[in-house]
Amino acid sequence: MQGSFHVRFSLVLLLATLAALAGCARLRPTPIPIRTVSYPGIPGAAGVSPVRTLVVLLPGRYDSPEDFRRHGFPEIAAKAGVRAAMVAVDAHLGYYYKRTIVDRLREDVIAPARKRYDRIWLAGISLGGTGSLLYAAEHPEDVDGIVLLAPFLGEDKVIAEVAAAGGDRGIQGWKAPEPLAADDFQRRLWVWLQGATRPPARIPIYLGWGKDDSFARANGLLAKELPPDRVFTAKGGHDWKAWTALWTEFIHTGALGKNSG
């Protein structure tokens, strides 16, 4: 099922959707390589193996890579004893609009990291969650886990369609309309999620959202397909207070390991 989701043509509708959301906002420059901010994590002591896990942090539409430090994401992990390095990526709307986000992540961040790290996780907020799924759909072999915090999963009409058709079977009971347009990003995303969450799922997905978040319905729909211990909710809406609380819960699951590479 993963192979049936071709991000190259699916990006077309995504970009149209994001452009509509952006309105007349001026897009930022898209330098190559994409800008990153690194957080090395807890260093290994003498006789301790080096850090072998990297978490790639993707910000939301209005956020910057520096916001992860401002809200303590690396420190929360370090205090919990997690030995993982982190790199926050300036994956802003311009890269999505130019259809280069997946390429830039792979060429500038993930491919070089594979030479140093054994495990690579993607952690995305809002738009960054969408980017995490797009990347995993195209390059599942590169990804060892995904953390989604209030991801954008489609417009309300698509979410309502999937929810109504799925019934008691959840998203597995929904069938995409045929023929499915090549540029129907939102429905193709749910087709991919059907396969990605059907046992045995190769890539573990962790999901969290604020109870008052406007994306709560869509996130709740996906949550029904995940193990309960990989789903979190917090007070608040689409904001850093909720995301920080959710990140803390994720860190304490031990998914990234503790005091180990």
CSV table of C-alpha atoms in Angstrom, one decimal:
chain,number,residue,atom,x,y,z
A,1,MET,CA,0.0,0.0,0.0
A,2,GLN,CA,2.8,2.4,0.8
A,3,GLY,CA,4.1,2.0,-2.8
A,4,SER,CA,0.8,3.1,-4.2
A,5,PHE,CA,1.1,6.6,-2.6
A,6,HIS,CA,3.2,8.6,-5.0
A,7,VAL,CA,4.2,11.8,-3.3
A,8,ARG,CA,5.4,13.4,-6.5
A,9,PHE,CA,1.9,13.9,-7.9
A,10,SER,CA,0.2,14.0,-4.6
A,11,LEU,CA,2.1,17.1,-3.7
A,12,VAL,CA,0.3,19.0,-6.4
A,13,LEU,CA,-3.0,19.3,-4.5
A,14,LEU,CA,-1.2,19.8,-1.2
A,15,LEU,CA,0.6,22.8,-2.6
A,16,ALA,CA,-2.7,24.2,-3.9
A,17,THR,CA,-4.2,23.7,-0.5
A,18,LEU,CA,-1.3,25.3,1.3
A,19,ALA,CA,-1.3,28.2,-1.1
A,20,ALA,CA,-4.9,28.9,-0.4
A,21,LEU,CA,-4.2,28.7,3.3
A,22,ALA,CA,-1.3,31.1,2.9
A,23,GLY,CA,-3.5,33.7,1.0
A,24,CYS,CA,-1.4,36.6,-0.1
A,25,ALA,CA,1.3,36.0,2.4
A,26,ARG,CA,4.8,36.5,0.9
A,27,LEU,CA,6.7,33.2,0.8
A,28,ARG,CA,10.2,33.2,2.4
A,29,PRO,CA,13.3,32.3,0.4
A,30,THR,CA,14.2,28.7,0.0
A,31,PRO,CA,17.9,28.4,0.2
A,32,ILE,CA,19.8,25.2,-0.6
A,33,PRO,CA,20.8,23.4,1.6
A,34,ILE,CA,17.8,24.0,3.9
A,35,ARG,CA,18.7,25.7,7.1
A,36,THR,CA,18.9,23.6,10.3
A,37,VAL,CA,19.6,24.1,14.0
A,38,SER,CA,21.3,21.2,15.7
A,39,TYR,CA,21.0,20.0,19.3
A,40,PRO,CA,23.6,17.3,20.0
A,41,GLY,CA,21.8,15.7,23.0
A,42,ILE,CA,23.4,14.1,26.0
A,43,PRO,CA,27.1,13.3,25.3
A,44,GLY,CA,28.3,9.8,25.9
A,45,ALA,CA,30.6,9.4,29.0
A,46,ALA,CA,33.8,7.3,28.8
A,47,GLY,CA,33.0,3.8,27.9
A,48,VAL,CA,29.5,4.7,26.7
A,49,SER,CA,28.5,4.2,23.1
A,50,PRO,CA,27.9,7.4,21.1
A,51,VAL,CA,24.5,8.8,20.4
A,52,ARG,CA,23.0,6.7,17.5
A,53,THR,CA,19.5,8.2,17.3
A,54,LEU,CA,18.5,11.4,15.6
A,55,VAL,CA,15.2,13.2,15.8
A,56,VAL,CA,14.3,15.5,12.9
A,57,LEU,CA,12.0,18.3,14.1
A,58,LEU,CA,9.7,20.0,11.6
A,59,PRO,CA,7.9,23.2,12.7
A,60,GLY,CA,4.4,24.4,12.0
A,61,ARG,CA,3.5,27.0,9.3
A,62,TYR,CA,4.1,30.0,11.5
A,63,ASP,CA,7.0,28.6,13.5
A,64,SER,CA,10.8,28.5,13.2
A,65,PRO,CA,13.4,25.8,14.1
A,66,GLU,CA,14.5,28.0,17.1
A,67,ASP,CA,11.0,27.6,18.6
A,68,PHE,CA,11.8,24.0,19.6
A,69,ARG,CA,14.6,25.3,21.8
A,70,ARG,CA,12.5,28.2,23.1
A,71,HIS,CA,9.9,25.7,24.3
A,72,GLY,CA,12.4,23.2,25.7
A,73,PHE,CA,12.0,20.2,23.5
A,74,PRO,CA,15.7,19.2,23.6
A,75,GLU,CA,15.9,19.9,27.3
A,76,ILE,CA,12.7,17.8,28.1
A,77,ALA,CA,14.3,14.8,26.3
A,78,ALA,CA,17.7,15.3,28.0
A,79,LYS,CA,16.1,15.5,31.5
A,80,ALA,CA,14.3,12.2,30.8
A,81,GLY,CA,17.7,10.6,30.1
A,82,VAL,CA,17.1,10.3,26.4
A,83,ARG,CA,20.3,10.0,24.4
A,84,ALA,CA,19.2,11.3,21.1
A,85,ALA,CA,20.5,14.1,19.0
A,86,MET,CA,18.0,16.5,17.4
A,87,VAL,CA,18.0,18.7,14.4
A,88,ALA,CA,15.3,21.3,13.8
A,89,VAL,CA,14.7,22.2,10.2
A,90,ASP,CA,13.6,25.5,8.7
A,91,ALA,CA,11.0,23.6,6.6
A,92,HIS,CA,8.7,26.6,6.0
A,93,LEU,CA,5.8,26.9,3.6
A,94,GLY,CA,8.0,28.0,0.7
A,95,TYR,CA,9.6,24.6,0.4
A,96,TYR,CA,6.1,23.0,0.2
A,97,TYR,CA,4.9,25.5,-2.4
A,98,LYS,CA,8.0,24.9,-4.6
A,99,ARG,CA,7.5,21.1,-4.2
A,100,THR,CA,11.0,20.6,-2.8
A,101,ILE,CA,10.4,19.8,0.8
A,102,VAL,CA,10.8,16.0,0.5
A,103,ASP,CA,14.0,16.4,-1.7
A,104,ARG,CA,15.5,19.0,0.7
A,105,LEU,CA,14.9,16.8,3.7
A,106,ARG,CA,16.4,13.8,2.1
A,107,GLU,CA,19.4,15.4,0.4
A,108,ASP,CA,20.3,18.0,3.1
A,109,VAL,CA,19.3,16.3,6.3
A,110,ILE,CA,18.4,12.6,6.3
A,111,ALA,CA,20.8,11.1,3.8
A,112,PRO,CA,23.9,12.7,5.5
A,113,ALA,CA,22.5,11.7,8.9
A,114,ARG,CA,22.2,8.0,7.9
A,115,LYS,CA,26.0,7.9,7.8
A,116,ARG,CA,26.2,8.7,11.5
A,117,TYR,CA,23.0,7.5,13.1
A,118,ASP,CA,21.3,4.1,13.3
A,119,ARG,CA,17.8,5.4,13.9
A,120,ILE,CA,16.0,8.5,12.5
A,121,TRP,CA,12.7,9.7,13.8
A,122,LEU,CA,10.6,12.5,12.3
A,123,ALA,CA,8.7,14.8,14.7
A,124,GLY,CA,6.4,17.3,13.1
A,125,ILE,CA,4.0,20.0,14.4
A,126,SER,CA,0.9,20.9,12.3
A,127,LEU,CA,2.3,21.5,8.8
A,128,GLY,CA,5.5,19.7,9.9
A,129,GLY,CA,3.3,16.7,10.7
A,130,THR,CA,2.1,16.7,7.2
A,131,GLY,CA,5.6,16.9,5.9
A,132,SER,CA,6.6,14.0,8.1
A,133,LEU,CA,3.9,11.8,6.6
A,134,LEU,CA,4.9,13.0,3.1
A,135,TYR,CA,8.5,12.0,3.7
A,136,ALA,CA,7.6,8.7,5.2
A,137,ALA,CA,5.3,7.9,2.4
A,138,GLU,CA,8.0,8.4,-0.2
A,139,HIS,CA,11.0,7.1,1.7
A,140,PRO,CA,9.8,4.7,4.4
A,141,GLU,CA,13.1,3.0,4.4
A,142,ASP,CA,14.7,6.2,6.0
A,143,VAL,CA,12.2,6.5,8.9
A,144,ASP,CA,12.3,4.5,12.2
A,145,GLY,CA,9.4,6.3,13.8
A,146,ILE,CA,7.1,9.3,13.5
A,147,VAL,CA,5.7,11.8,16.1
A,148,LEU,CA,2.8,13.8,14.9
A,149,LEU,CA,1.6,16.8,17.0
A,150,ALA,CA,-1.7,18.2,15.7
A,151,PRO,CA,-0.9,17.3,12.1
A,152,PHE,CA,-3.0,18.8,9.2
A,153,LEU,CA,-4.6,15.7,7.6
A,154,GLY,CA,-7.1,17.3,5.2
A,155,GLU,CA,-10.0,19.6,4.9
A,156,ASP,CA,-13.2,19.1,6.9
A,157,LYS,CA,-15.2,17.7,3.9
A,158,VAL,CA,-12.6,14.9,3.4
A,159,ILE,CA,-12.4,14.1,7.1
A,160,ALA,CA,-16.2,13.9,7.2
A,161,GLU,CA,-16.2,11.6,4.2
A,162,VAL,CA,-13.7,9.2,5.6
A,163,ALA,CA,-15.4,9.2,9.0
A,164,ALA,CA,-18.9,8.6,7.7
A,165,ALA,CA,-17.9,5.8,5.2
A,166,GLY,CA,-15.6,4.0,7.7
A,167,GLY,CA,-18.2,3.3,10.3
A,168,ASP,CA,-17.3,0.7,12.9
A,169,ARG,CA,-14.2,-0.2,10.9
A,170,GLY,CA,-12.7,3.2,11.2
A,171,ILE,CA,-10.6,4.4,8.3
A,172,GLN,CA,-10.1,0.8,7.1
A,173,GLY,CA,-13.8,0.7,6.2
A,174,TRP,CA,-13.5,3.8,4.0
A,175,LYS,CA,-12.8,3.2,0.3
A,176,ALA,CA,-11.4,6.0,-1.8
A,177,PRO,CA,-13.6,7.0,-4.8
A,178,GLU,CA,-12.6,5.5,-8.1
A,179,PRO,CA,-11.0,6.7,-10.2
A,180,LEU,CA,-9.0,8.6,-7.7
A,181,ALA,CA,-7.5,11.8,-9.2
A,182,ALA,CA,-3.8,11.7,-9.5
A,183,ASP,CA,-3.6,15.1,-7.7
A,184,ASP,CA,-6.0,14.2,-4.9
A,185,PHE,CA,-3.5,14.6,-2.1
A,186,GLN,CA,-5.9,14.5,0.8
A,187,ARG,CA,-7.6,11.2,-0.1
A,188,ARG,CA,-4.3,9.7,-1.2
A,189,LEU,CA,-2.9,10.6,2.2
A,190,TRP,CA,-5.7,8.6,3.9
A,191,VAL,CA,-5.1,5.7,1.5
A,192,TRP,CA,-1.5,5.7,2.6
A,193,LEU,CA,-2.5,5.9,6.3
A,194,GLN,CA,-4.8,2.9,5.8
A,195,GLY,CA,-1.8,0.8,4.8
A,196,ALA,CA,0.6,2.4,7.3
A,197,THR,CA,-1.6,1.6,10.3
A,198,ARG,CA,-2.7,-1.8,9.2
A,199,PRO,CA,-0.8,-4.6,11.2
A,200,PRO,CA,2.0,-5.3,11.0
A,201,ALA,CA,2.8,-1.6,10.7
A,202,ARG,CA,6.5,-1.1,10.0
A,203,ILE,CA,6.8,2.5,11.1
A,204,PRO,CA,5.5,3.3,14.6
A,205,ILE,CA,3.4,6.4,14.6
A,206,TYR,CA,2.8,8.5,17.8
A,207,LEU,CA,0.0,11.1,17.7
A,208,GLY,CA,-1.0,13.9,20.0
A,209,TRP,CA,-3.3,17.0,19.9
A,210,GLY,CA,-4.9,19.6,22.1
A,211,LYS,CA,-8.5,18.9,23.0
A,212,ASP,CA,-9.6,22.3,21.7
A,213,ASP,CA,-7.5,22.0,18.5
A,214,SER,CA,-9.4,22.7,15.2
A,215,PHE,CA,-7.7,19.5,13.9
A,216,ALA,CA,-9.0,17.4,16.7
A,217,ARG,CA,-11.6,15.5,14.7
A,218,ALA,CA,-9.2,14.5,12.0
A,219,ASN,CA,-6.5,13.6,14.6
A,220,GLY,CA,-9.1,11.6,16.5
A,221,LEU,CA,-10.0,9.6,13.4
A,222,LEU,CA,-6.4,8.6,12.9
A,223,ALA,CA,-6.0,7.9,16.6
A,224,LYS,CA,-8.5,5.0,16.4
A,225,GLU,CA,-6.0,3.1,14.2
A,226,LEU,CA,-3.1,3.4,16.6
A,227,PRO,CA,-2.3,1.5,19.8
A,228,PRO,CA,-3.7,3.5,22.8
A,229,ASP,CA,-0.3,4.0,24.3
A,230,ARG,CA,0.8,5.9,21.2
A,231,VAL,CA,-2.0,8.5,21.4
A,232,PHE,CA,-2.0,11.6,23.7
A,233,THR,CA,-4.3,14.6,24.3
A,234,ALA,CA,-3.6,17.7,26.3
A,235,LYS,CA,-5.5,20.8,27.4
A,236,GLY,CA,-5.4,23.6,24.9
A,237,GLY,CA,-5.7,24.2,21.3
A,238,HIS,CA,-3.3,24.6,18.3
A,239,ASP,CA,-0.5,26.1,20.4
A,240,TRP,CA,2.9,25.5,22.0
A,241,LYS,CA,1.5,24.9,25.5
A,242,ALA,CA,-0.4,21.9,24.3
A,243,TRP,CA,2.4,20.7,22.0
A,244,THR,CA,5.0,20.9,24.8
A,245,ALA,CA,2.8,18.9,27.1
A,246,LEU,CA,2.3,16.3,24.3
A,247,TRP,CA,6.0,16.1,23.6
A,248,THR,CA,6.7,15.5,27.3
A,249,GLU,CA,4.2,12.6,27.3
A,250,PHE,CA,5.8,11.1,24.2
A,251,ILE,CA,9.3,11.4,25.6
A,252,HIS,CA,8.3,9.4,28.7
A,253,THR,CA,7.0,6.5,26.6
A,254,GLY,CA,10.6,5.5,26.2
A,255,ALA,CA,10.2,5.2,22.4
A,256,LEU,CA,13.5,7.0,21.8
A,257,GLY,CA,15.3,4.9,24.4
A,258,LYS,CA,16.8,6.0,27.7
A,259,ASN,CA,20.5,6.2,28.4
A,260,SER,CA,21.2,4.2,25.3
A,261,GLY,CA,22.1,5.0,21.7
